GROMACS .gro file of C-alpha atoms in nm:
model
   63
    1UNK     CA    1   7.392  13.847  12.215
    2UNK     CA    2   7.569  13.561  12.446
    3UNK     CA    3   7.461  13.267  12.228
    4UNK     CA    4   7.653  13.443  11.884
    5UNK     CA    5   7.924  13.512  12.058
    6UNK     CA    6   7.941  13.154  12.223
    7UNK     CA    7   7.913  13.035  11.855
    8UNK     CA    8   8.234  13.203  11.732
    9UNK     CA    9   8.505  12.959  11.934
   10UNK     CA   10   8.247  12.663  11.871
   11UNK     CA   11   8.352  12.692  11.495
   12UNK     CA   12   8.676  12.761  11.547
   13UNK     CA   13   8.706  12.456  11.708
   14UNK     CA   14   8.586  12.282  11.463
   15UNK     CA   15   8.790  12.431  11.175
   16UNK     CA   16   9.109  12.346  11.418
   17UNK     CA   17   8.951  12.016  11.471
   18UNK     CA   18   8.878  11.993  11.107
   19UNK     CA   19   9.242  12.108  10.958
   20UNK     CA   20   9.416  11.868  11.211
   21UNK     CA   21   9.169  11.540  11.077
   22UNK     CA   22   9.339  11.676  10.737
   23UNK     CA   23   9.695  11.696  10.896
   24UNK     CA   24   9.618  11.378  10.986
   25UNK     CA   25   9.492  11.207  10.660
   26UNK     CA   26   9.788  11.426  10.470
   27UNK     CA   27  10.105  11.235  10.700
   28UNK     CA   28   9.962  10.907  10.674
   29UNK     CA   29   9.912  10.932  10.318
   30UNK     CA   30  10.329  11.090  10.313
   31UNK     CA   31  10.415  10.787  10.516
   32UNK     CA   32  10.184  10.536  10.287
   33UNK     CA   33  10.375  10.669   9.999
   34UNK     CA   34  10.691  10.680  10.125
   35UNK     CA   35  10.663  10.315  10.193
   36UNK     CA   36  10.541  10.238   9.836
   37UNK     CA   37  10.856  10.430   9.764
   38UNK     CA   38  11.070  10.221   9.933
   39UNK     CA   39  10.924   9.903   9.866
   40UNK     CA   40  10.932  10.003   9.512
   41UNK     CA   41  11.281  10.098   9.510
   42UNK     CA   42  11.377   9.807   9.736
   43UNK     CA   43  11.195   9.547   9.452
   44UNK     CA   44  11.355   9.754   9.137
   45UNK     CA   45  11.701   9.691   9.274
   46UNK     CA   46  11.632   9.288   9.369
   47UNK     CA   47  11.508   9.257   9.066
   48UNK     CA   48  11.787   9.424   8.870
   49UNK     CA   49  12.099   9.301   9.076
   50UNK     CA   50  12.094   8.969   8.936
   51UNK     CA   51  12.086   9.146   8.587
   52UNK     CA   52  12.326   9.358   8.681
   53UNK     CA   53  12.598   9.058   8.800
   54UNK     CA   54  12.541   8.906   8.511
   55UNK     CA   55  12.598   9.182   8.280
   56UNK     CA   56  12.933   9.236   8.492
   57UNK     CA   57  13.044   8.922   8.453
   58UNK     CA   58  12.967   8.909   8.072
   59UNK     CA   59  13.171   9.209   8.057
   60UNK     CA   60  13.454   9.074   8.217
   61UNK     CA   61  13.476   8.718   8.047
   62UNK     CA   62  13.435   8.916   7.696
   63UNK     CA   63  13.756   9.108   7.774
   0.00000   0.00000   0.00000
């Protein structure tokens, strides 16, 4: 019959509509969390240089 065979590419198109809404959701989350990454790492090593100096230069007065 015409009308099953017209509904065959109808849902492929929506499976390759469907996987590329996923594609979609899936990079932004990559790029989300790659900027949480950052950010994170970025914060961690404000927050620690100061510690860091100072530790150095308690090392280097002890000697």
């Amino acid at each position: 019959t015409p009308a099953h065979s017209n509904l065959l590419p109808k849902k492929k198109q929506a499976l390759q509509r469907f996987l590329r809404v996923i594609h979609n959701i899936f990079n932004v989350i990559g790029i989300f969390f790659n900027s949480v990454k950052i950010f994170v790492s970025h914060g961690l090593s404000l927050a620690f240089s100061p510690v860091l100096t100072q530790t150095g230069k308690n090392c280097t007065l002890s000697r």
